[in-house]
Coordinates of C-alpha atoms in Angstrom, one line a residue:
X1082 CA 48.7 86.9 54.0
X1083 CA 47.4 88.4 51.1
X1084 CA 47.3 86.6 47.5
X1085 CA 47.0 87.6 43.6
X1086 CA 46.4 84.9 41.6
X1087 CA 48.8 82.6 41.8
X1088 CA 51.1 84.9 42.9
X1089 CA 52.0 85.2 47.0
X1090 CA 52.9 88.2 48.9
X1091 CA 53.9 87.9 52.3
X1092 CA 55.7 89.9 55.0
X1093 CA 59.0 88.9 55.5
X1094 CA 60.9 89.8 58.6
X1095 CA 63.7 93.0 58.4
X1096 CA 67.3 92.2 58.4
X1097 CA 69.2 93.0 61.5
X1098 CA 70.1 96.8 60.5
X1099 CA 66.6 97.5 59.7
X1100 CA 65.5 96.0 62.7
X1101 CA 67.6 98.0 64.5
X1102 CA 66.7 100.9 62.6
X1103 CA 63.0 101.0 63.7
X1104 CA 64.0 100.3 67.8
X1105 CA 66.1 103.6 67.6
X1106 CA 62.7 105.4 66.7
X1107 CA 60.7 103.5 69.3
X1108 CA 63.4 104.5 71.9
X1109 CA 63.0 108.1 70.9
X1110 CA 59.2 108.0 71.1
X1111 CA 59.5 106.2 74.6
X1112 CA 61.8 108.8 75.8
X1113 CA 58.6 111.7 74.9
X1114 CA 56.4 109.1 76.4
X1115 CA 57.6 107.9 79.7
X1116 CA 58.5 110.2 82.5
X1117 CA 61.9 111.3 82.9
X1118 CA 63.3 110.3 86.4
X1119 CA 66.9 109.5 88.3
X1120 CA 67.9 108.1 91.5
X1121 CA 70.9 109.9 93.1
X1122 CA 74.5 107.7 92.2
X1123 CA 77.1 106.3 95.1
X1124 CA 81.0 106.2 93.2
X1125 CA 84.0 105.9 95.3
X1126 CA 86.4 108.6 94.4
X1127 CA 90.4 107.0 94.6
X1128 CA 91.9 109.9 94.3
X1129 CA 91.5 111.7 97.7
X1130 CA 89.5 108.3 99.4
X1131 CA 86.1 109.7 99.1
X1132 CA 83.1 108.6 98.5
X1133 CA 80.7 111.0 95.7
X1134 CA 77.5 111.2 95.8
X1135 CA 75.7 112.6 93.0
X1136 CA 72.0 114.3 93.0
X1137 CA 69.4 113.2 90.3
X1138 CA 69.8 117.3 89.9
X1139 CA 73.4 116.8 89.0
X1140 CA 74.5 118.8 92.8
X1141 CA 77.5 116.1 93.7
X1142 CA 78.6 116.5 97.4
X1143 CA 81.4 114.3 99.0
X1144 CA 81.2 112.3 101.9
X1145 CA 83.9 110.2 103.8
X1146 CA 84.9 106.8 102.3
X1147 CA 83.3 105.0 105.5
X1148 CA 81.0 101.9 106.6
X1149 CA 78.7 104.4 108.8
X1150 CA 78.4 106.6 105.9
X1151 CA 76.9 103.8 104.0
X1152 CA 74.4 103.1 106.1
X1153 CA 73.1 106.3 106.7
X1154 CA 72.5 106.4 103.0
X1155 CA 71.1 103.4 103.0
X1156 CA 73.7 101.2 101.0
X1157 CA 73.9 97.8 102.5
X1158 CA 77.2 97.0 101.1
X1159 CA 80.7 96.7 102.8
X1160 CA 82.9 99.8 102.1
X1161 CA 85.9 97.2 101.2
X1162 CA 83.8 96.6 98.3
X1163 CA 84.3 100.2 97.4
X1164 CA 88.1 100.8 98.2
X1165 CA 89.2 97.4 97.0
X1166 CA 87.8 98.7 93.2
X1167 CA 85.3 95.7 93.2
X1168 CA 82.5 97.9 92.7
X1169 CA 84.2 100.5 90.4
X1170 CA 80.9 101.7 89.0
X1171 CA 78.3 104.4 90.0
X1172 CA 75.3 102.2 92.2
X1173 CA 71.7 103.7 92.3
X1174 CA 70.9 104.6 96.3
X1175 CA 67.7 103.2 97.4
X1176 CA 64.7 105.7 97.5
X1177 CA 66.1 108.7 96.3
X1178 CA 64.2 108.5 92.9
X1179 CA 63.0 111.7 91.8
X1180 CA 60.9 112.9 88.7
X1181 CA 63.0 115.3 86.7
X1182 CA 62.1 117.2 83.6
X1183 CA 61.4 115.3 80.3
X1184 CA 64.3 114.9 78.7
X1185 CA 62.7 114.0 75.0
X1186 CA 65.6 112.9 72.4
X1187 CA 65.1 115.3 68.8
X1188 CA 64.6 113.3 65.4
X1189 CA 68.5 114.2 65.0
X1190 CA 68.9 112.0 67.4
X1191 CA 67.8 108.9 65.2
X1192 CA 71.4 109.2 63.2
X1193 CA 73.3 111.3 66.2
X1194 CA 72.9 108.1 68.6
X1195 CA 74.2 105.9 65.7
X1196 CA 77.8 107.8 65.1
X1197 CA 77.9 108.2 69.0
X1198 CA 76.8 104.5 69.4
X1199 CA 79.8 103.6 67.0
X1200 CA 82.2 105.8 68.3
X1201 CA 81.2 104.1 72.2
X1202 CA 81.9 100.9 70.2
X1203 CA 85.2 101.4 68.8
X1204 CA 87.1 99.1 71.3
X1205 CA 85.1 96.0 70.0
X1206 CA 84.9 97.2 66.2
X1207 CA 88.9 97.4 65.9
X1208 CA 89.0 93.9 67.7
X1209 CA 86.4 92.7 65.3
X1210 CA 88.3 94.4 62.0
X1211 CA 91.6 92.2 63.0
X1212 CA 89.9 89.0 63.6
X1213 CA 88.9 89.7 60.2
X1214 CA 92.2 90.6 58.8
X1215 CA 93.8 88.0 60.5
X1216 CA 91.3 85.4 59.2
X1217 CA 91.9 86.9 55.9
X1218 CA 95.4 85.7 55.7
X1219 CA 95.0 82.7 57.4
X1220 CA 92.2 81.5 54.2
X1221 CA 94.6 83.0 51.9
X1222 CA 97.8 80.4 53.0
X1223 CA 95.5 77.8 52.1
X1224 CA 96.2 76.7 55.7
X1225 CA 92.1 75.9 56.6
X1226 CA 91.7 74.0 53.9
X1227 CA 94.4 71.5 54.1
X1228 CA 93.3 71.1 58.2
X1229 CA 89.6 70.7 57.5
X1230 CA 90.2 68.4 55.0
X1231 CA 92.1 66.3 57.5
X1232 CA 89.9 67.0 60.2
X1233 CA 87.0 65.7 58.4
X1234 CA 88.7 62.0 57.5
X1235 CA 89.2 61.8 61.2
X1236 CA 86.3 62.7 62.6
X1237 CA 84.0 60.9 59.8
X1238 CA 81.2 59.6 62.0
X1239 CA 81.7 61.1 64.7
X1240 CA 80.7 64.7 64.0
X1241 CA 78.7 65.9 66.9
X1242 CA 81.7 64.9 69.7
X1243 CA 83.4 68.2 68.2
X1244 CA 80.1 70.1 68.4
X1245 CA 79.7 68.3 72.2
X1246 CA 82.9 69.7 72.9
X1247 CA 82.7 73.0 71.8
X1248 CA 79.3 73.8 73.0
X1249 CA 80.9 72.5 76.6
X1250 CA 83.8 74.5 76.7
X1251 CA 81.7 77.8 75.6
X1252 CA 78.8 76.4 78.8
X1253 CA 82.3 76.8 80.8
X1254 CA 84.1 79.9 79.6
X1255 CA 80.3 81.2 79.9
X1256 CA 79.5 80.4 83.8
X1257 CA 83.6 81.0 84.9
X1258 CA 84.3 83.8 82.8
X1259 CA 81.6 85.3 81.1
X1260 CA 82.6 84.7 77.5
X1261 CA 80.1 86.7 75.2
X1262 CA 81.5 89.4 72.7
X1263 CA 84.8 87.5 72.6
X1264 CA 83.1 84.5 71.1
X1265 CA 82.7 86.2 68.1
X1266 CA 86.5 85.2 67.5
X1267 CA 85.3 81.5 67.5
X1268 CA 83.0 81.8 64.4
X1269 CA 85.6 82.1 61.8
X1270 CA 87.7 78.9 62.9
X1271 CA 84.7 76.2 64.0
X1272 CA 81.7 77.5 61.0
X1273 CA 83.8 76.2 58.2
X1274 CA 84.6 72.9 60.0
X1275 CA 80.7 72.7 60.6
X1276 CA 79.5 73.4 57.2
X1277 CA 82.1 70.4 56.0
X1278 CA 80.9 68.3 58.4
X1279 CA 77.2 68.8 56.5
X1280 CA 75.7 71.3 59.4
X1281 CA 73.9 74.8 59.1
X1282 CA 74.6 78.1 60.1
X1283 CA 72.2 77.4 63.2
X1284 CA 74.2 74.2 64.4
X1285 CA 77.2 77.4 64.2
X1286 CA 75.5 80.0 66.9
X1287 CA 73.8 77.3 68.6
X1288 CA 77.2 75.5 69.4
X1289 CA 78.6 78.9 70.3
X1290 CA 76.7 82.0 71.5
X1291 CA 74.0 79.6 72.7
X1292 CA 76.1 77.4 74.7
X1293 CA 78.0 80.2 76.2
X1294 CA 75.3 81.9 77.1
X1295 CA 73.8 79.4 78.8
X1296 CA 76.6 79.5 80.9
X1297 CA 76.9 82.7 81.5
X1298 CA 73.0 83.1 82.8
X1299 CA 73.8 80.3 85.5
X1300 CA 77.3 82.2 86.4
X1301 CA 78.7 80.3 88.8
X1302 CA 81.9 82.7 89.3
X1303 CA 81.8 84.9 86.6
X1304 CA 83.2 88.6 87.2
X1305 CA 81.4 90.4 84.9
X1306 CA 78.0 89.5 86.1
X1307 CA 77.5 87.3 89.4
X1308 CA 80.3 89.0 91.4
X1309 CA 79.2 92.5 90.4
X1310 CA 75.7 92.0 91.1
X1311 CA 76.3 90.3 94.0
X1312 CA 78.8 92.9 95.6
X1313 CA 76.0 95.7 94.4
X1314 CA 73.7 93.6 96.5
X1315 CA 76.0 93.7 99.6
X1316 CA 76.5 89.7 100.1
X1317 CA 79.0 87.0 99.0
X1318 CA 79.0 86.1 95.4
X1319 CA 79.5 82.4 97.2
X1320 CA 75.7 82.4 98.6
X1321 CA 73.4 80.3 96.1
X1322 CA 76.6 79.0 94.1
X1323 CA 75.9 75.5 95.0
X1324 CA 71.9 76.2 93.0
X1325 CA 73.7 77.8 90.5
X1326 CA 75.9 75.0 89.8
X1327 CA 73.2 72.7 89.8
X1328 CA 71.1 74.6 87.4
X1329 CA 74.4 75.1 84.7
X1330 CA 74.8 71.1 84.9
X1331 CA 71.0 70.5 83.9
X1332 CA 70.8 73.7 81.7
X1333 CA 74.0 72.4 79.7
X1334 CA 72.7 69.3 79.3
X1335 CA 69.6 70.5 77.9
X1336 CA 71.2 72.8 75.5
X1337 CA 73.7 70.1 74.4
X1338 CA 70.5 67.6 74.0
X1339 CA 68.7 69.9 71.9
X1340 CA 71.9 70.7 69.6
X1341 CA 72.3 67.4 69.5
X1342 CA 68.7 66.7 68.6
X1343 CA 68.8 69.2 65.6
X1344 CA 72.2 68.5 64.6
X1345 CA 71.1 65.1 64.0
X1346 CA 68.0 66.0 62.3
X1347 CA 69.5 68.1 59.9
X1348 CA 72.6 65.7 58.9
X1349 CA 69.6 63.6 58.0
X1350 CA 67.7 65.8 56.0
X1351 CA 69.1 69.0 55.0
X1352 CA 65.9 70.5 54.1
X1353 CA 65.0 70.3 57.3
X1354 CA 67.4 73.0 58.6
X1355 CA 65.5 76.4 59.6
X1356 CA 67.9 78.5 57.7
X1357 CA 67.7 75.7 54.7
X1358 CA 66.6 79.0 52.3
X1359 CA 70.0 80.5 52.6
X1360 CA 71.7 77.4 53.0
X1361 CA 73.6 77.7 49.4
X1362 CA 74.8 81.6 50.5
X1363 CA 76.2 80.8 53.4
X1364 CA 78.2 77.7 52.6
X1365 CA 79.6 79.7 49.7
X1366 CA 80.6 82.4 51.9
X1367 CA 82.2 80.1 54.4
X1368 CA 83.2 76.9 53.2
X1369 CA 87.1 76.7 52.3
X1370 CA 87.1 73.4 50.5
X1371 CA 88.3 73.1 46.8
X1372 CA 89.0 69.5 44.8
X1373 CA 92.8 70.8 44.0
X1374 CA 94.7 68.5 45.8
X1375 CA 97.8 69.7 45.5
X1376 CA 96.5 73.2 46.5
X1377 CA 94.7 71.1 49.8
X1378 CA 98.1 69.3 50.6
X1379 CA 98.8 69.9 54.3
X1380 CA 102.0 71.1 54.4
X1381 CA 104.7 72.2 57.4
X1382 CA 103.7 75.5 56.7
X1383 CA 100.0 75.5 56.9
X1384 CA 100.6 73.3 59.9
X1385 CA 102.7 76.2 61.4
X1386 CA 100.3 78.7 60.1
X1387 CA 97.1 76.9 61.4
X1388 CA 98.9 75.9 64.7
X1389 CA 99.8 79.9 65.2
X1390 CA 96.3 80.6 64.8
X1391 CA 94.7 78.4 66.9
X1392 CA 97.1 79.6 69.5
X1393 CA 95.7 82.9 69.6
X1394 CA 92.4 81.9 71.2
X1395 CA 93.7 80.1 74.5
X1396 CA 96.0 83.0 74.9
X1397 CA 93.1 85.7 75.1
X1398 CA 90.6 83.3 77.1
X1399 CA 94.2 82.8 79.1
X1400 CA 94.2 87.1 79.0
X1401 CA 90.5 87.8 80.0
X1402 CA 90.3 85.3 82.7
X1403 CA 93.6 86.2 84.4
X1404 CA 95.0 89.5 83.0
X1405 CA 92.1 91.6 82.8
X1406 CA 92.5 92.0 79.2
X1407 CA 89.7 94.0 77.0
X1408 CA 89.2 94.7 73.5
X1409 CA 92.7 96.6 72.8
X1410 CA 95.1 94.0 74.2
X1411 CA 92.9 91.2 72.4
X1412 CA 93.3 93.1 69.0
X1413 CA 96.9 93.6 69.5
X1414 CA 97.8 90.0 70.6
X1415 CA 95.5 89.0 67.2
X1416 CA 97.3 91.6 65.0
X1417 CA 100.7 89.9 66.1
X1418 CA 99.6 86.5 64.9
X1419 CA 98.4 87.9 61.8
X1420 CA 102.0 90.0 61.5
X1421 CA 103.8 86.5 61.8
X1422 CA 101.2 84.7 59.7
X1423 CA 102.0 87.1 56.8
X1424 CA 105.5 86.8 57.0
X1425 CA 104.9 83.2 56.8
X1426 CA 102.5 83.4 53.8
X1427 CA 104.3 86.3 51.6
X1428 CA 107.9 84.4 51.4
X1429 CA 109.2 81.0 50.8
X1430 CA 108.2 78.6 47.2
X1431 CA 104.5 79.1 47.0
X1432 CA 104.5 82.5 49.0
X1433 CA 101.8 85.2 47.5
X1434 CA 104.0 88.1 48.7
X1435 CA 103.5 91.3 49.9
X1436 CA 100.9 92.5 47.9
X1437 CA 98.4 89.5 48.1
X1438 CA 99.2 89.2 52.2
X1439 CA 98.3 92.7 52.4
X1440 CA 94.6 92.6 50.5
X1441 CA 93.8 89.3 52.2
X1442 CA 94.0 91.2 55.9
X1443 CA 92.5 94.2 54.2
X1444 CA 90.0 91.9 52.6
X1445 CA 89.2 89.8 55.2
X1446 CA 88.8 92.4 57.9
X1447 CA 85.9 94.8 55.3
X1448 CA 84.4 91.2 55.5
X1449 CA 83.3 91.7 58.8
X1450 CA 82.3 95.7 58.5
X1451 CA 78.5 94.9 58.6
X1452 CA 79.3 93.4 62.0
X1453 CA 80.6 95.7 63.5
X1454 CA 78.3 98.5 62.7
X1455 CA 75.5 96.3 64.0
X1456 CA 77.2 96.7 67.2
X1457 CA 77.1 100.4 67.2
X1458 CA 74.0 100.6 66.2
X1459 CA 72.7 98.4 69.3
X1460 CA 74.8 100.5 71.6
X1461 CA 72.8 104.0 69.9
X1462 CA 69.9 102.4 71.5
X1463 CA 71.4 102.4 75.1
X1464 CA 72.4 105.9 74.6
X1465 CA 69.3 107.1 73.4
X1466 CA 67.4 105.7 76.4
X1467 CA 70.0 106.7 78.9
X1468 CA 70.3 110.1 77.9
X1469 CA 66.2 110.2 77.8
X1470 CA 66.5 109.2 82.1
X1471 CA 63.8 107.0 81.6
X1472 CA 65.7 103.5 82.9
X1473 CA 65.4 104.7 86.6
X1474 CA 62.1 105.5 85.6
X1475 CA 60.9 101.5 85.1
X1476 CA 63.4 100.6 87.9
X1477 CA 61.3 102.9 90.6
X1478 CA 58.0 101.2 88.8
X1479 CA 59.4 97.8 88.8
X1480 CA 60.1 98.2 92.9
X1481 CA 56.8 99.3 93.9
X1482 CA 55.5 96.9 91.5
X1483 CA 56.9 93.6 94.0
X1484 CA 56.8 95.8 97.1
X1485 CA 54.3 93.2 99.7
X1486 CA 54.0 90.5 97.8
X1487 CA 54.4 86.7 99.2
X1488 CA 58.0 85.4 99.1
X1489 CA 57.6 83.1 95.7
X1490 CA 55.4 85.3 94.0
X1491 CA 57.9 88.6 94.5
X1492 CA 60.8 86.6 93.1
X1493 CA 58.8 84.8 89.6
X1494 CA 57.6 88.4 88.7
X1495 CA 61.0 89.7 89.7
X1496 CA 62.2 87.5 87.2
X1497 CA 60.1 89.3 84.3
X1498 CA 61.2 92.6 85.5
X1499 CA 64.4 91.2 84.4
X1500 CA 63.3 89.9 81.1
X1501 CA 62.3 93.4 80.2
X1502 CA 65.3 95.4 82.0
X1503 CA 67.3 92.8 79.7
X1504 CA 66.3 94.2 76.7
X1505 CA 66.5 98.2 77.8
X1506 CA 70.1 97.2 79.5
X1507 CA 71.8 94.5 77.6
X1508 CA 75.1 94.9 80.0
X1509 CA 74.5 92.0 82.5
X1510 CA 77.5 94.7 84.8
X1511 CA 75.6 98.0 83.6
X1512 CA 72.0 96.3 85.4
X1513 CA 73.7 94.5 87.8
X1514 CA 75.1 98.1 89.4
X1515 CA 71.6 99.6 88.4
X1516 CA 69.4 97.6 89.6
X1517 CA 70.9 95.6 92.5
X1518 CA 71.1 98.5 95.1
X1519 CA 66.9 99.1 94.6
X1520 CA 65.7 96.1 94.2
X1521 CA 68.4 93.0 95.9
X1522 CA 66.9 95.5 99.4
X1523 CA 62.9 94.4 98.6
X1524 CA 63.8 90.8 99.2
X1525 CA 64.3 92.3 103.1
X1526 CA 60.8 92.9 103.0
X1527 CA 59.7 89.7 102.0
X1528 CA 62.2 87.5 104.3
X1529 CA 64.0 86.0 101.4
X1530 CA 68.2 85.9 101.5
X1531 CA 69.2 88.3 98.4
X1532 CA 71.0 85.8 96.2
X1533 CA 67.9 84.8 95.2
X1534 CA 67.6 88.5 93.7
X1535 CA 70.9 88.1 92.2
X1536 CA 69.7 84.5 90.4
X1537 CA 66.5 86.3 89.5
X1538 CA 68.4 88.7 87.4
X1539 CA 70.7 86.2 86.0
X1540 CA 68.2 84.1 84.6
X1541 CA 65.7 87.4 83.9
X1542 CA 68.1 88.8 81.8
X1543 CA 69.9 86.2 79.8
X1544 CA 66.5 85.1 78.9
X1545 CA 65.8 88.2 77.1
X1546 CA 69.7 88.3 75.4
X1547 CA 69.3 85.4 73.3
X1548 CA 66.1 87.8 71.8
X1549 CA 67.2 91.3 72.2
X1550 CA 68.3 93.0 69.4
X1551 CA 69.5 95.6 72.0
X1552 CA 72.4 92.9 72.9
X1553 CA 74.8 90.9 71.0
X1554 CA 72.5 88.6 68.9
X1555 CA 72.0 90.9 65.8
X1556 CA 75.8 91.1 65.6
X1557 CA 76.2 87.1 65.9
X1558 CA 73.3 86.8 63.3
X1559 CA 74.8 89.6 61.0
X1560 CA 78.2 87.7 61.3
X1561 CA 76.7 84.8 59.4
X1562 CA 73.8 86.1 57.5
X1563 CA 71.4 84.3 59.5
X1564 CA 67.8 85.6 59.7
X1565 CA 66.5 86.5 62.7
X1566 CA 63.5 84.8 62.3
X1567 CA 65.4 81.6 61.7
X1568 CA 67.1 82.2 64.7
X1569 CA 63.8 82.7 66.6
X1570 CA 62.4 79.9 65.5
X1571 CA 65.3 77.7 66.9
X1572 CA 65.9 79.7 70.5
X1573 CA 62.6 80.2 71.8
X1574 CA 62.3 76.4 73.1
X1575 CA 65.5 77.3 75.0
X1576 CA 64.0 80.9 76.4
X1577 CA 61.1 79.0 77.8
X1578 CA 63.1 76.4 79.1
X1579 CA 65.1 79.0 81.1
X1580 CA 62.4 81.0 82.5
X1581 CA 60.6 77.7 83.4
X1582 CA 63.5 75.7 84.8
X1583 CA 65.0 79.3 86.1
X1584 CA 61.6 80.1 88.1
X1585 CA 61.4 76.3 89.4
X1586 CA 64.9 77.0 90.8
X1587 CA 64.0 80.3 92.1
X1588 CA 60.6 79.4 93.6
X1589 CA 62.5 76.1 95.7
X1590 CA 64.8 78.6 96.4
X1591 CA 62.3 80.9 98.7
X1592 CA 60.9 77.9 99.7
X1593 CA 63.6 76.3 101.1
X1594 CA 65.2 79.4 102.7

């Protein structure tokens, strides 16, 4: 640190689009740095029953949709897998890495892979801009107010039971469902309840993103990462669910302790919070409370508006889980809330009409702009290194890396190839298909079942997600103006708990099998 006088200068750590900013140049640089390589891809062609494989020289040739084709190439997976669409993504096919020529990403690239990153992110940014729109509305009717006001008399000394409960339902929408990006719909309807209740922003994302992803690193049956990863690995996604289980119960309980633990402490003592330097900015961004009571009177209305509301977020978990609904069908089911909502809001004694319905959605959903270009930005990254061909590249190094080692010393440092393929693939599908076919086959070697592969990169890579800017983090902390170095400063107990309590599991694991 370096002083003048009386006066201090210190570094200060970047906000999220700076951040964000300087990664894009050091994923240039590493794609001029580290050789450019690809193994060949396996996808299953539905329209003429075919399965395509692709050269790392781009030559694709087509080969009959059958189990004794798989072999032959090496794929230990069951061709059902394939035709069913449960592995509807291109798999890497063991050792048939290649070097190819370097593929170096220009300087243009820098702002290039941030439109294209944006563009690939459209889905999520529209969702995002009518969450916003729609919570727009819903603070304009007055309608949060009036319910927090009445939550707050009832709960009054009880507070953490409603942070308990939400942090429990987001450990089990985590490990059933994989709830990440559509958490982000939760923020607007449980921060302001928080900050009445005398919590910080932390308390927000901790009872949140934290707690659901916590669940979703010890998946039990979630889709999205579990069952992909264990179908690219060839077995059952039912094989180690009984450890996984167990690990989500103690690794909930953990969490919820720790929230608890700093919940408490900061109810206490406000100055104590981590974020207590933007304490005043964020409680006047999100608190809804005013000393009008007439204007905080909870009528039938803002009952009807607020009941409408809340309704929207069973009905997507309800959409996700059995539907197979993504970002689109979200947004739309939102907008149609927020249609009725206006209606509800614009007419009637006390109505704001047209006009003010109108620039509260439009108001509320620029809110939430930053957001959503933080999440292009991230996914700029991914494009940049993709496009470089270097991720093979570290996946062939991180396979001859374990190749011979002793059974619990081939899954720990599988672990931490994990951690880092975390941060250079934040998709836990995109590395599950990558990876699982290369490396779920090493465990052969070593006489260890291949779920314990699968765990390895569960807990591997969720680790590194509750760090990476490359993943959804920057976008949660963006969401609230929240420092990362706040954030850090709370999460990395919880990373070392993970990767300790993960490799104890993993380790009794090899042990015991």
């Amino acid at each position: 640190m370096l002083t003048r006088g009386k006066q201090r200068f210190k570094l200060k750590m970047p906000g999220a689009f700076v951040i964000l900013f300087i990664l894009t140049i050091v994923a240039v640089i590493a794609t001029w740095v580290v050789p450019s390589g690809s193994y060949a891809k396996l996808a299953y062609n539905q329209a003429n029953s075919s399965l395509q494989v692709k050269q790392p020289n781009g030559q694709v040739e087509k080969v009959p949709a059958t189990q004794k084709e798989l072999d032959k190439l090496g794929v230990k997976i069951n061709i059902q897998k394939f035709t069913s669409g449960s592995i509807n993504q291109e798999i890497s096919i063991p050792n048939t890495y290649q070097r190819l020529k370097q593929h170096p990403a220009g300087v243009d690239q820098i702002t290039s892979s941030m439109v294209n990153g944006t563009i690939e992110a459209v889905d999520i940014m529209v969702f995002i801009f009518v969450l916003g729109g729609l919570i727009g509305v819903v603070r304009a009717s007055g309608a949060f107010e009036s319910g927090l006001l009445a939550l707050t008399k009832k709960t009054k000394g009880h507070e953490f039971l409603l942070i308990f409960l939400v942090a429990t339902l987001m450990v089990l929408g985590g490990t059933l469902c994989g709830i990440e990006e559509e958490a982000v719909a939760f923020y607007p309807i449980l921060v302001p309840v928080f900050i009445a209740m005398g919590y910080d922003s932390i308390v927000c994302v901790g009872a949140i993103f934290l707690a659901s992803s916590i669940g979703t690193a010890f998946s039990t049956i979630n889709p999205f990462s579990v069952v992909i990863a264990s179908n690219a690995a060839g077995i059952s996604f039912t094989e180690g669910l009984p450890w996984r289980a167990f690990g989500c119960v103690v690794a909930a309980l953990f969490v919820i302790g720790y929230l608890y633990w700093y919940s408490k402490k900061v109810k206490q003592n406000p100055a104590a919070s981590y974020s207590y330097e933007d304490r005043d900015e964020f409680s006047q961004k999100w608190s809804v409370i005013n000393n009008d009571e007439q204007q905080a009177a909870f009528t039938l209305r803002k009952k009807i508006v607020l009941a409408l509301f809340v309704a929207g977020f069973p009905l997507m978990v309800w959409g996700v889980m059995t539907q197979g609904w993504w970002f689109p069908k979200m947004a739309a089911s939102f907008l149609a809330f927020a249609i009725l909502i206006m209606i509800l809001t614009a007419t009637g004694k006390n109505g704001i009409g047209e006009k003010g319905v109108v620039d509260a959605f439009v108001n509320g959903a620029s809110s939430l702009v930053g957001v959503s270009l933080i999440i292009g930005l991230a996914r700029g990254i991914n494009l940049i290194l993709n496009q470089g061909m270097i991720s093979d590249t570290i996946l062939d190094f991180s396979s001859s890396l374990v190749a011979h080692m002793s059974g619990p010393v081939f899954i720990i440092v599988m672990l931490f190839i994990y951690f880092v393929l975390g941060f250079i693939v934040p998709s836990s599908s995109g590395l599950a298909v990558l990876s699982m076919p290369i490396l779920a086959p090493l465990a052969d070697t070593v006489q260890i079942p291949r779920f314990v592969v699968v765990t390895a990169y569960q807990f591997g890579q969720y680790a590194m997600l509750f760090l990476a800017p490359t993943g959804l983090v920057m976008a949660t902390l963006q969401m609230l103006d929240m420092k990362y170095s706040h954030w850090f400063k709370f999460v990395w107990p919880v990373v070392v708990f993970l990767l300790v309590f993960g490799g104890g599991i993993l380790v009794a694991q090899v042990l015991m099998y």
